[in-house]
Coordinates of C-alpha atoms in Angstrom, one line a residue:
Chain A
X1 CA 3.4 -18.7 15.7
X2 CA 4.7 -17.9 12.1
X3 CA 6.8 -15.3 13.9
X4 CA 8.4 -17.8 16.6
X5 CA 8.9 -20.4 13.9
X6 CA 10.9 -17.6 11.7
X7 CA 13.0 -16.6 14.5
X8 CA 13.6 -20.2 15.6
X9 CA 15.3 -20.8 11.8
X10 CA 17.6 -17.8 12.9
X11 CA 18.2 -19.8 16.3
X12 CA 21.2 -22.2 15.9
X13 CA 20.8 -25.2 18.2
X14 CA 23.9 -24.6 20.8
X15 CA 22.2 -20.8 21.0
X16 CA 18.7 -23.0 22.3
X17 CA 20.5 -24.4 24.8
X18 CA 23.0 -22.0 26.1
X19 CA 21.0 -18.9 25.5
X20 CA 17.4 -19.9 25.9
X21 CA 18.0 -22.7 28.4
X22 CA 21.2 -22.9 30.7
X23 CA 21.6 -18.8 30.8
X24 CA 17.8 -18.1 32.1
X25 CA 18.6 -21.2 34.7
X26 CA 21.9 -20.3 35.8
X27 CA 20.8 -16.5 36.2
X28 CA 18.2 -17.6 38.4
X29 CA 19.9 -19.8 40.6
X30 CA 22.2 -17.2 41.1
X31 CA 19.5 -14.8 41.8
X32 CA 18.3 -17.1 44.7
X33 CA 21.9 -17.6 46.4
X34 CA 22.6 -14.4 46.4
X35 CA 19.2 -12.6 47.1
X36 CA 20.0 -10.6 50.2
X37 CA 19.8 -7.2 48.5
X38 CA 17.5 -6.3 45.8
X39 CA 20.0 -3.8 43.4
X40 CA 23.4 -5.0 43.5
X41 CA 22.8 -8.8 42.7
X42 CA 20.3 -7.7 39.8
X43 CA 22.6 -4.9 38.8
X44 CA 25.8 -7.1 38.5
X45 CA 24.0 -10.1 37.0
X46 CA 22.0 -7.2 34.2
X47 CA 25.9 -6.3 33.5
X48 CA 27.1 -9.7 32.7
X49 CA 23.7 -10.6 30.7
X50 CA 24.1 -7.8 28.1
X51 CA 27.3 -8.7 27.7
X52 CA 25.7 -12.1 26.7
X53 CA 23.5 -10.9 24.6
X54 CA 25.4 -8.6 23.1
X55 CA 27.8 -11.6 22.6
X56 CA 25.1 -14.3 21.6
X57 CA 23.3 -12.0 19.0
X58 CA 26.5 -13.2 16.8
X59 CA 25.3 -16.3 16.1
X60 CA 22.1 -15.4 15.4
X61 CA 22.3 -11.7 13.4
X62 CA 26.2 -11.7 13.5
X63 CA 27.5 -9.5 10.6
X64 CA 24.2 -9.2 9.0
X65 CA 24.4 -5.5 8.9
X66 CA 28.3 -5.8 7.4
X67 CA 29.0 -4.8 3.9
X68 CA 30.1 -8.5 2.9
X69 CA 26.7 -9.9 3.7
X70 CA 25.2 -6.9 2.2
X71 CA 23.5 -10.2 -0.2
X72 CA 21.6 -12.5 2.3
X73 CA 20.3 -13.6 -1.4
X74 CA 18.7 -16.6 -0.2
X75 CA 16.0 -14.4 1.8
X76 CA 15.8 -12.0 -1.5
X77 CA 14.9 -14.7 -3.8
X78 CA 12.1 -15.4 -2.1
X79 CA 9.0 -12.8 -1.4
X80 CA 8.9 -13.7 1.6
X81 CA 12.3 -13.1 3.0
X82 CA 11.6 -9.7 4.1
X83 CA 9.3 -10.3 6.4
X84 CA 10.5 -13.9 8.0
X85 CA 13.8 -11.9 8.8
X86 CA 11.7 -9.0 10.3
X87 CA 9.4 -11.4 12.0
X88 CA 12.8 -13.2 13.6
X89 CA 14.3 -9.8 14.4
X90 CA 10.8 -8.7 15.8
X91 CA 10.6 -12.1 17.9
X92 CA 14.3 -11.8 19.0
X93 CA 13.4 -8.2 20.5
X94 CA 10.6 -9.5 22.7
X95 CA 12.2 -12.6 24.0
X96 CA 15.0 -10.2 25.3
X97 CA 12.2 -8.3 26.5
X98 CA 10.5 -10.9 28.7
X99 CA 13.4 -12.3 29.9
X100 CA 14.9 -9.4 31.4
X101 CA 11.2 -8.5 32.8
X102 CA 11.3 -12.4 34.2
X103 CA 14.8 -11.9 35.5
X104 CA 13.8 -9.0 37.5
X105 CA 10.1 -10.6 38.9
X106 CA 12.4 -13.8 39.7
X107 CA 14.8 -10.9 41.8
X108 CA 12.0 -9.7 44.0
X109 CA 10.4 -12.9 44.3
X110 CA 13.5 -14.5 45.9
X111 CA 14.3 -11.6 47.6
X112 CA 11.3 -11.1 49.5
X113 CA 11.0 -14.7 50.0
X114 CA 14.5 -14.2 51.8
X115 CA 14.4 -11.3 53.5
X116 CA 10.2 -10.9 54.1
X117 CA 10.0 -7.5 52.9
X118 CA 7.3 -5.5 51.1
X119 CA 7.5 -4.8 47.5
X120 CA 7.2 -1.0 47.2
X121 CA 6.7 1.8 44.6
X122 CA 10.3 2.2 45.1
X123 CA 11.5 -1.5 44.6
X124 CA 9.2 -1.7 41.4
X125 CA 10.7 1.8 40.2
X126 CA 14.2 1.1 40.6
X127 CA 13.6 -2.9 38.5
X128 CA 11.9 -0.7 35.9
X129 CA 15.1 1.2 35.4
X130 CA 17.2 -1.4 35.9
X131 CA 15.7 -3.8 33.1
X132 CA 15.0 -0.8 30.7
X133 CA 18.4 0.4 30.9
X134 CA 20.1 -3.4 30.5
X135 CA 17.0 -3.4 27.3
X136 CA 18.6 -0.5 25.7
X137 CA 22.5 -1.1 26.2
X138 CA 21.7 -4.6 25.0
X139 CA 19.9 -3.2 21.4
X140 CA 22.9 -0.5 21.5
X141 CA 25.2 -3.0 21.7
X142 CA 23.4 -5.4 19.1
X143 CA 22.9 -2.2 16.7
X144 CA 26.7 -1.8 16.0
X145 CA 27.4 -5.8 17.0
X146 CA 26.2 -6.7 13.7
X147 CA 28.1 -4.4 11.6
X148 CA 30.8 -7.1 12.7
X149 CA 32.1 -9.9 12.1
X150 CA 35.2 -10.6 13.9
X151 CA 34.7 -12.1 17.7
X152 CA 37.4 -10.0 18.6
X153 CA 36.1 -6.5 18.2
X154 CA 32.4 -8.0 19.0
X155 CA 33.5 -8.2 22.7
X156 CA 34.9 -4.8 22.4
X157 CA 31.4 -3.8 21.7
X158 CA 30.1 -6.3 24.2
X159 CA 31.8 -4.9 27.1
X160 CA 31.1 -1.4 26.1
X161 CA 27.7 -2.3 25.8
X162 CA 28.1 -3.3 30.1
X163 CA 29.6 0.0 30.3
X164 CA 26.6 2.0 28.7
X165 CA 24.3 -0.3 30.9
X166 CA 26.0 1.0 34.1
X167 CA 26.0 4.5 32.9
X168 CA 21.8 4.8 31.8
X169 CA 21.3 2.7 35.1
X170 CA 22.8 5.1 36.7
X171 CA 20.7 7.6 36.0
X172 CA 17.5 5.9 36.1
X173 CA 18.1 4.9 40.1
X174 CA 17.8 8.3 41.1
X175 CA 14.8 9.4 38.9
X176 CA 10.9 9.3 39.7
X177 CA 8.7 7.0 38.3
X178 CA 7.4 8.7 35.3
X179 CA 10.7 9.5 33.8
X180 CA 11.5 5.8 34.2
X181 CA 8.5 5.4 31.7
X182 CA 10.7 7.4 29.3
X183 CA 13.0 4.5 29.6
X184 CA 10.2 2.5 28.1
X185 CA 10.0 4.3 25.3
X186 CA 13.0 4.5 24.6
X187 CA 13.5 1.2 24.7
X188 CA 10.3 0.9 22.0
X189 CA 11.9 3.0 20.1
X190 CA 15.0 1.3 20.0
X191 CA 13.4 -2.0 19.4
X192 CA 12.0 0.0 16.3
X193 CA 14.8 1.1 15.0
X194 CA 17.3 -1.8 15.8
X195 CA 14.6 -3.8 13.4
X196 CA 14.1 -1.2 11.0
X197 CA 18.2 -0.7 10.6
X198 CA 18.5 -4.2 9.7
X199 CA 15.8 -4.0 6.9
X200 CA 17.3 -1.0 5.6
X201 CA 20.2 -2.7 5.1
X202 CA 18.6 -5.8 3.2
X203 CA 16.7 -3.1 1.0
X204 CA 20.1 -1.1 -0.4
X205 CA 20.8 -4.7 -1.1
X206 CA 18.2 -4.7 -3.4
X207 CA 19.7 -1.0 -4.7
X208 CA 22.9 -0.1 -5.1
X209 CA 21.9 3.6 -6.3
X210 CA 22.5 3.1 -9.9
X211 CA 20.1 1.6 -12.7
Chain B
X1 CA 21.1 -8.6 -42.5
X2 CA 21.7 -11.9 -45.0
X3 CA 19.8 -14.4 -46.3
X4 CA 21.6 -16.6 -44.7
X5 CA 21.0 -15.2 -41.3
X6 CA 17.8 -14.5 -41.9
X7 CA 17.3 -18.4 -42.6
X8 CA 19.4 -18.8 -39.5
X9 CA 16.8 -16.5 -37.2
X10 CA 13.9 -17.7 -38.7
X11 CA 14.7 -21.4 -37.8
X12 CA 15.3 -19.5 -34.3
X13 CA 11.9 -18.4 -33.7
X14 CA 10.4 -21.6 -35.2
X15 CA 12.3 -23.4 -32.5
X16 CA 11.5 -20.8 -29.7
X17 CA 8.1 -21.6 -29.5
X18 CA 7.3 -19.9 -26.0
X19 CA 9.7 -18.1 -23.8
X20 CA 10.1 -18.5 -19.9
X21 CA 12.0 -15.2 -19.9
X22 CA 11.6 -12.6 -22.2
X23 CA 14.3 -8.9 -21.4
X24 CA 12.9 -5.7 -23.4
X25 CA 15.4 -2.6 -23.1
X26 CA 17.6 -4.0 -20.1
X27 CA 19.8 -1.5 -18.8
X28 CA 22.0 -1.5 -15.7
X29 CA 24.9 0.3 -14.5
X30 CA 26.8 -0.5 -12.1
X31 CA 30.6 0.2 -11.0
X32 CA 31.2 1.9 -14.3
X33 CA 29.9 -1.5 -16.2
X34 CA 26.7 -0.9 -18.3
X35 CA 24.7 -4.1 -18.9
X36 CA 22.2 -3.1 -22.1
X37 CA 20.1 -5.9 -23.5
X38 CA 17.3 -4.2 -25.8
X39 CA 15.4 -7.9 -26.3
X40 CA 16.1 -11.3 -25.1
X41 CA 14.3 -14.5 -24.5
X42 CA 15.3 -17.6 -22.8
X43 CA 13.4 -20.7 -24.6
X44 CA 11.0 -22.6 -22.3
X45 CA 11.6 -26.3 -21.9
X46 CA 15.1 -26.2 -22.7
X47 CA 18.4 -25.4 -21.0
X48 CA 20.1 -22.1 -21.7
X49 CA 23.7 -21.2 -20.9
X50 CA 25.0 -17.7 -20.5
X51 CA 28.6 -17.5 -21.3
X52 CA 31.3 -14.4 -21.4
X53 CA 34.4 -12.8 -19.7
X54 CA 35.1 -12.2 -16.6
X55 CA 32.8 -9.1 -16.2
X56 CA 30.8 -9.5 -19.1
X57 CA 27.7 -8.9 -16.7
X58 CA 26.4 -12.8 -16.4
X59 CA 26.1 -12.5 -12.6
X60 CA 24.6 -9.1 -12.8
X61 CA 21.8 -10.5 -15.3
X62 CA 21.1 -13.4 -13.2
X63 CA 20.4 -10.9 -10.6
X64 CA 17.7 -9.3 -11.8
X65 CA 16.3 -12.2 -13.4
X66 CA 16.2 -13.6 -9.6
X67 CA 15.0 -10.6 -8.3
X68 CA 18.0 -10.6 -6.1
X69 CA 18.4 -6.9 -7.8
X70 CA 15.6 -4.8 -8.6
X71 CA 16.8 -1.2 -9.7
X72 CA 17.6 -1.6 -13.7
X73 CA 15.2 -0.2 -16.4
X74 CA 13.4 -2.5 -19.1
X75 CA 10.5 -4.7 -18.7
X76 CA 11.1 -8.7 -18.0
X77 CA 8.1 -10.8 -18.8
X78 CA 8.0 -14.5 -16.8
X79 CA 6.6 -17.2 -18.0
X80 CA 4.7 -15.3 -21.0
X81 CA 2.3 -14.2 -18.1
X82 CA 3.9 -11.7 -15.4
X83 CA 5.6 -8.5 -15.9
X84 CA 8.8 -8.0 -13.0
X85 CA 6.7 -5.3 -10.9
X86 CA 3.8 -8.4 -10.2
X87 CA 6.6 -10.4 -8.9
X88 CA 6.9 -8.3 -5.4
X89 CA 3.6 -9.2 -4.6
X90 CA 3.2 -11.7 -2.1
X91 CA 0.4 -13.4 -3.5
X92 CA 2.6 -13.7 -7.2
X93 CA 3.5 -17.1 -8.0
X94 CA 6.8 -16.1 -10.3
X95 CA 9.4 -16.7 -7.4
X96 CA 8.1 -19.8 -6.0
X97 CA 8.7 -20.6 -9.3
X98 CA 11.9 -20.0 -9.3
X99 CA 15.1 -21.5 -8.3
X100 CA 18.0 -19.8 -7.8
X101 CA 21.7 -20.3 -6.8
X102 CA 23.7 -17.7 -6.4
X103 CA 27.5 -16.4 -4.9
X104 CA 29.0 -16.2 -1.9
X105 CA 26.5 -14.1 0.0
X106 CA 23.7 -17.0 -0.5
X107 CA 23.0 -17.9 3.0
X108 CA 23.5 -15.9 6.4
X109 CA 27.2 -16.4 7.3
X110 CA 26.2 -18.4 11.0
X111 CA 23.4 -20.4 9.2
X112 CA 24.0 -24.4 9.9
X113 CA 22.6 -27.2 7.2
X114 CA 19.6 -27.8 9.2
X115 CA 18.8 -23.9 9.4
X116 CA 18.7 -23.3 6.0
X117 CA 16.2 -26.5 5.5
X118 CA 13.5 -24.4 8.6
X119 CA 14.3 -20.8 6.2
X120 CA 13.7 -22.6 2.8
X121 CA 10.4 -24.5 4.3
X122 CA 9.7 -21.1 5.7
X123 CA 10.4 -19.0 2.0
X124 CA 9.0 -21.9 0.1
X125 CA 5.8 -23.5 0.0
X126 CA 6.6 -26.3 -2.5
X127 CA 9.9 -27.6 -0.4
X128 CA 9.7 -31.3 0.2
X129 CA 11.8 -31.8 3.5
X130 CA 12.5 -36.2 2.7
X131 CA 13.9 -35.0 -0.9
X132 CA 16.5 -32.4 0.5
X133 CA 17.6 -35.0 2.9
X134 CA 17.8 -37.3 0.7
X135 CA 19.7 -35.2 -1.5
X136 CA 22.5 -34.1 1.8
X137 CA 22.7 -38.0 1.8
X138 CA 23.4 -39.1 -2.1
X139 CA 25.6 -35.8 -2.9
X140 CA 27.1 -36.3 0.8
X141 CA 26.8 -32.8 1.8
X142 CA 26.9 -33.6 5.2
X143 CA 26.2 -36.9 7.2
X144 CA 23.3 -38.4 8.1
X145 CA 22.0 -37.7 11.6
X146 CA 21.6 -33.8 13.5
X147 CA 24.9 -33.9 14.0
X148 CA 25.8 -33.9 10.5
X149 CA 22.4 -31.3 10.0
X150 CA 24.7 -28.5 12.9
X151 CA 27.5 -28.6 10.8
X152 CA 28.1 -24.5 9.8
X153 CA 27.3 -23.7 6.5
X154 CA 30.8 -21.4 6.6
X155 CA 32.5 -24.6 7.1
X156 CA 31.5 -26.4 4.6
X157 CA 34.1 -26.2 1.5
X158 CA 33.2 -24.2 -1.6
X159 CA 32.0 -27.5 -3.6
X160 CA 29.8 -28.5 -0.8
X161 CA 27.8 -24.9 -0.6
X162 CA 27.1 -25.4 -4.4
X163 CA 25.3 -28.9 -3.4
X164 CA 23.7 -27.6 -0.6
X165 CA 22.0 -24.7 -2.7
X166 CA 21.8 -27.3 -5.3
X167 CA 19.8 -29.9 -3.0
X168 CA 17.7 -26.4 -1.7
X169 CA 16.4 -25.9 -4.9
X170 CA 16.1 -29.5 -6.7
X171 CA 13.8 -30.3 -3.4
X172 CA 11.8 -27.9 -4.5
X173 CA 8.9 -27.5 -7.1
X174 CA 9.7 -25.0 -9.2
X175 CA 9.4 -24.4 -13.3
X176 CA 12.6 -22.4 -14.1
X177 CA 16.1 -22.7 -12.5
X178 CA 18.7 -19.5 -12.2
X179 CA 21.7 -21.0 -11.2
X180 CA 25.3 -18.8 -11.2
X181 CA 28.4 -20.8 -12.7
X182 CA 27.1 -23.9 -10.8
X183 CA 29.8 -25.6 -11.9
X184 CA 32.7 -23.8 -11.3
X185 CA 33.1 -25.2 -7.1
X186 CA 32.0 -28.8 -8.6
X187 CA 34.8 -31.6 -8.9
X188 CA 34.5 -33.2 -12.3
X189 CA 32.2 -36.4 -11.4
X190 CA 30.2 -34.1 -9.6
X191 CA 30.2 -31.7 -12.5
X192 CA 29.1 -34.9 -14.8
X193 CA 26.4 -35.5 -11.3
X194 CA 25.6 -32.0 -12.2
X195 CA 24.8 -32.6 -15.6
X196 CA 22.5 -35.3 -15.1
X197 CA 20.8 -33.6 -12.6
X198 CA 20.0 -30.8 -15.1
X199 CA 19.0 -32.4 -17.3
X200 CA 16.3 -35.1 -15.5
X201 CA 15.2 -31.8 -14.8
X202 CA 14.4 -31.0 -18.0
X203 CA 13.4 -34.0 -19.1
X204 CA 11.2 -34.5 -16.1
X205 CA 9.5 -31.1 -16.9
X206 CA 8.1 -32.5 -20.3
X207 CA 8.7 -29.1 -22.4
X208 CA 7.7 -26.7 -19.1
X209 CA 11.0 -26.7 -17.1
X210 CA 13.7 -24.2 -18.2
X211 CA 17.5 -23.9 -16.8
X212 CA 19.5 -20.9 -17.1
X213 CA 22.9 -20.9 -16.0
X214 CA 25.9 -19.3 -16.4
X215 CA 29.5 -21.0 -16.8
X216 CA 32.8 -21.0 -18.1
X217 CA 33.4 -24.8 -18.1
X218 CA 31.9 -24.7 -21.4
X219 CA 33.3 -28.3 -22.2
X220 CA 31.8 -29.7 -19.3
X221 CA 28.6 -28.4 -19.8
X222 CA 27.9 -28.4 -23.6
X223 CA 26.1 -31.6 -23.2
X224 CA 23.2 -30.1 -21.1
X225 CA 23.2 -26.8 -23.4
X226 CA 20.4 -26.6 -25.2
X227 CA 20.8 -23.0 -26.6
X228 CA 23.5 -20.4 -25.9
X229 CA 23.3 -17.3 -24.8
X230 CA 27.0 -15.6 -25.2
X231 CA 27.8 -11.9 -23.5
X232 CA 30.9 -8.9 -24.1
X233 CA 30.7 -6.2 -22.1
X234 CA 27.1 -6.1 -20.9
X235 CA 25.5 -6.8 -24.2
X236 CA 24.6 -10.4 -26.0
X237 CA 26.9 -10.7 -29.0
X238 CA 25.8 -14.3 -29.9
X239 CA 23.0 -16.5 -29.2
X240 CA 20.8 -19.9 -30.7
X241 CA 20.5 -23.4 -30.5
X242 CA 23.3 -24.9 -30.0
X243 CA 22.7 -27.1 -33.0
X244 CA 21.7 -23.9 -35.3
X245 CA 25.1 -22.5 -33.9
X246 CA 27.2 -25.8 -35.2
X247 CA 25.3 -24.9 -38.7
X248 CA 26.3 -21.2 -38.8
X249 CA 29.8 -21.8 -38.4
X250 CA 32.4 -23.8 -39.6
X251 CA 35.7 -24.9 -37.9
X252 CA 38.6 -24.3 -40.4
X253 CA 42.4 -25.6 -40.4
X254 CA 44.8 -25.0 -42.9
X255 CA 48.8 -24.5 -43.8
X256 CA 50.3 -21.6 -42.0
X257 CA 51.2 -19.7 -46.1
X258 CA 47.6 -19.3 -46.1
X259 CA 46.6 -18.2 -42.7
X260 CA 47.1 -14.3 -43.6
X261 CA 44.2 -15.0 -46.9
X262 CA 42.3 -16.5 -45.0
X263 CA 42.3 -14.2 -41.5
X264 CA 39.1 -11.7 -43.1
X265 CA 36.7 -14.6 -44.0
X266 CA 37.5 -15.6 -40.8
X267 CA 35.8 -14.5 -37.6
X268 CA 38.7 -15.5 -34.7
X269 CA 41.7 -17.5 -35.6
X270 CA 44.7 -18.9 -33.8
X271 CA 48.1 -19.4 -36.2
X272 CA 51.2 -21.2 -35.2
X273 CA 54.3 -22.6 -37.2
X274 CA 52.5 -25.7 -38.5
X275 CA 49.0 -23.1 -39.8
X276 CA 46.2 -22.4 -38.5
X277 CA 42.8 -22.9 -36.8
X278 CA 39.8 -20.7 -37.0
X279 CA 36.1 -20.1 -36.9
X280 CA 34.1 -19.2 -40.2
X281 CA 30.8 -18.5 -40.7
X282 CA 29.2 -20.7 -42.9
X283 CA 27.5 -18.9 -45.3
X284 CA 31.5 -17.2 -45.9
X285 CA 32.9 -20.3 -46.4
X286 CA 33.1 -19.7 -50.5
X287 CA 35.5 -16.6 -49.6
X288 CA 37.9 -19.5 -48.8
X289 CA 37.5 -21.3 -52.1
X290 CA 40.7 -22.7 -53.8
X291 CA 42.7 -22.5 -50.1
X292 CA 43.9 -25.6 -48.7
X293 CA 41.7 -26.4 -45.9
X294 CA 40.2 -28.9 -44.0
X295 CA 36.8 -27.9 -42.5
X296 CA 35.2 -29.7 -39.2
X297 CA 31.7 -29.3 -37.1
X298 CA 33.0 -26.8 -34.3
X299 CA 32.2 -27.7 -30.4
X300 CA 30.1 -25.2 -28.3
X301 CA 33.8 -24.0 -26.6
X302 CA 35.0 -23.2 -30.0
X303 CA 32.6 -21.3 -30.9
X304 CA 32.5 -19.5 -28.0
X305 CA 35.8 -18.6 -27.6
X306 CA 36.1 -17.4 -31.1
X307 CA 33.3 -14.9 -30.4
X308 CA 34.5 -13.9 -26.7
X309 CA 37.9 -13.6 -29.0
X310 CA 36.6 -11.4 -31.5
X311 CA 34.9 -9.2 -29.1
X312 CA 37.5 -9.4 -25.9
X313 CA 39.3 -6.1 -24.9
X314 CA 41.8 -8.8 -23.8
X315 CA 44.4 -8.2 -26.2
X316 CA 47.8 -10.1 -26.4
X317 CA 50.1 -9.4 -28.6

């Protein structure tokens, strides 16, 4: 709960509502019109959402990683600013997380409501892929995202985030189920390090190397 | 060392009854600037200013008093009761204890007012939510309502931050404020705002609350200066009560024929065609005996420019 509540006080209002509210809604409902095929909805909508994440992520970690806000002095003064911004950036992960796993149970539902298919080894395989490679290109793109601070270049990194999402997915349509799993680690991994790289930054803030 | 300074620090210590800070061997490069303090103390119960130059290492102090910087060597005791390596520890009490105010980089650059209320109830267990908004209100940070609350703190003019880390730390419980030229953003009635603020907190704290701040409105603040803590180059080069200061030197004006006699008694001085004005130290006053003078109680800024003078690189010819 301590978690939620710390990632909440990184959560600016308009982000609540756009980001945890109206884009989860919209995705759906676009999910459901359009739910004839199972892959190139998903895959099309996956693009455009981690370009929105990669996008959103500004208001919530935007520059946090850049060398002007190498202070973030209010969490410093405090001992426990470490770990509320860890817990947030922990939080923040796993929401992104469940929501593309959610986006992608909400895509089979509606299409085998639609179309009255089964849901094979092979549908669950290729939403594996699918949300594991929009998971990664999303923490690729927030990784470098918050080393900046202008909009401008952040939608640069935004749409080359949608362009490193098509390329892994790519690669993960075509492969077995097992190496699919390596998607999941990866994308543990990358949750690991995407969290770690921030707090690394807040400790040299603490150090600059000379004493 | 003199008998008169040795009158002059013993009053000091008499004064200095317990410290909430006490520095032991400070040192701290950085950038090619070496802050080296081998002993300090800041008094408890009173307010302490820390004045210098541009660069004289203020900030960088504050720092590691705040913990906002932890790689320096030397040993600073809180409160007469914990050593800096206790205060990491989660379950240590010193930085609840402590508010602090610092630059630019204060709060995350996309925080909005009402954020940094949820973080500082979050960081903070003595934050009392009613007092910070009633603070936003009476120093009109932002108006009343969650509209006012969204307002970016990036958008918010320089003045404005200063309240808002003002009103984040005066909402809270705390037994020693840090605060970093506070008063430099501030108009002048919200300097004089500023002031009484301070010092209720003081007064408030009956002998256990302790300010430190730096600033170079010296004018402005002198009446919420207890003692004075002045800095050159990364070392102290004067400090005391601001009353013992007023004792141990002595504002001097004479003709300008006797300005060049007078210059080595004296320990700045400013000349012009009508004399001249300088800074004395008391106990040399005799040195001037038989000159033409008249001699006056010297201000906190006088005094402190007169040092920062005699030990600037700034040199004008």
């Amino acid at each position: 709960m301590k978690a939620i509540k710390s990632y909440l006080c990184f959560v600016p209002f308009l982000y609540r509502i756009l980001v945890l509210v109206l884009m989860p809604v919209v995705s759906c409902g676009v999910e459901y019109g359009l739910m004839l095929d199972y892959v190139m909805p998903m895959y099309l909508l996956l693009m455009l959402v981690v370009i929105a994440e990669v996008l959103a992520d500004y208001w919530t970690f935007g520059g946090i990683c850049a060398r002007e806000f190498h202070g973030a002095e209010y969490l410093k003064s405090s001992v426990k600013g470490r770990g509320v911004l860890k817990a947030a950036l922990f939080v923040d992960c796993i929401r992104k997380a469940i929501w593309l796993i959610l986006l992608a149970g909400v895509n089979v539902l509606c299409w085998q409501q639609k179309t009255g298919e089964p849901v094979t080894n092979h549908v669950v395989r290729v939403m594996v892929g699918m949300v594991c490679s929009a998971y990664i290109a999303i923490l690729i793109g927030n990784c470098v995202g918050r080393y900046v601070q202008n909009y401008g270049i952040l939608l640069f990194v935004a749409n080359l985030a949608g362009i490193v999402y098509i390329g892994i997915s790519f690669v993960f349509l075509g492969v077995p189920f097992l190496v699919c799993m390596l998607g999941v680690a990866v994308g543990f991994g990358l949750t690991y390090f995407s969290v770690w790289n921030v707090m690394r930054k807040m400790e040299e803030g603490y150090y600059d190397g000379e004493s | 060392m003199t008998e008169g300074v040795k009158s002059y620090y013993g009053r000091e210590q008499r004064q200095m009854k317990d410290s909430a800070l006490k520095m032991r061997d400070i040192k701290k490069k950085f950038r090619g600037f070496t802050l080296d303090i081998p002993q300090l103390e800041i008094p408890k119960g009173f307010s302490t200013a820390l004045i210098g130059e541009n660069g004289a290492g203020k900030t960088t102090l504050l720092n590691l008093l705040a913990g906002i910087r932890l790689d320096y060597k030397g040993e600073i005791t809180f409160f007469e009761k914990w050593k800096d390596a206790e205060r990491e520890r989660e379950t240590n009490p010193v930085r609840e204890m402590i508010g602090y105010t610092g630059g630019g980089n204060y709060y995350l650059p996309n925080w909005t007012v009402g954020q940094a209320e949820e973080v500082t109830k979050l960081l903070f267990e003595k934050f009392d939510s009613d007092k910070f908004e009633l603070l936003l209100e009476q120093l009109q940070i932002v108006e009343r309502g969650i509209g006012g609350k969204a307002k970016k703190i990036s958008e918010l003019s320089d003045g404005n931050k200063m309240k808002l880390m003002l009103a984040g730390i005066f909402a809270r419980e705390t037994q020693l404020l840090i605060l970093d030229e506070p008063a430099s953003p501030l108009d002048p009635l919200m300097r004089d705002v500023l002031c009484d603020m301070l010092r209720g907190y003081i007064e408030s704290g009956g002998g256990e609350k302790t300010i430190l701040f730096s600033t170079h409105n010296i004018a402005d603040m002198e009446n919420v200066t207890d003692y004075a803590v002045i800095m050159e180059h990364g070392r102290v080069v004067e400090r005391g009560f601001v009353e013992d200061l007023k004792e141990k030197y002595t504002l001097v004006k004479g003709e300008s024929e006797d300005a060049e006699i007078a210059e080595p008694a004296l320990v700045s001085i400013s000349k012009n065609h009508y004399g001249f004005e300088g800074l004395c130290l008391t106990e040399n006053l005799n040195q001037l005996a038989g000159l033409d003078m008249q001699t006056e109680r010297p201000t906190l800024s006088q005094i402190c420019v007169a040092v920062m003078r005699q030990n600037s690189r700034i040199r004008l010819s």
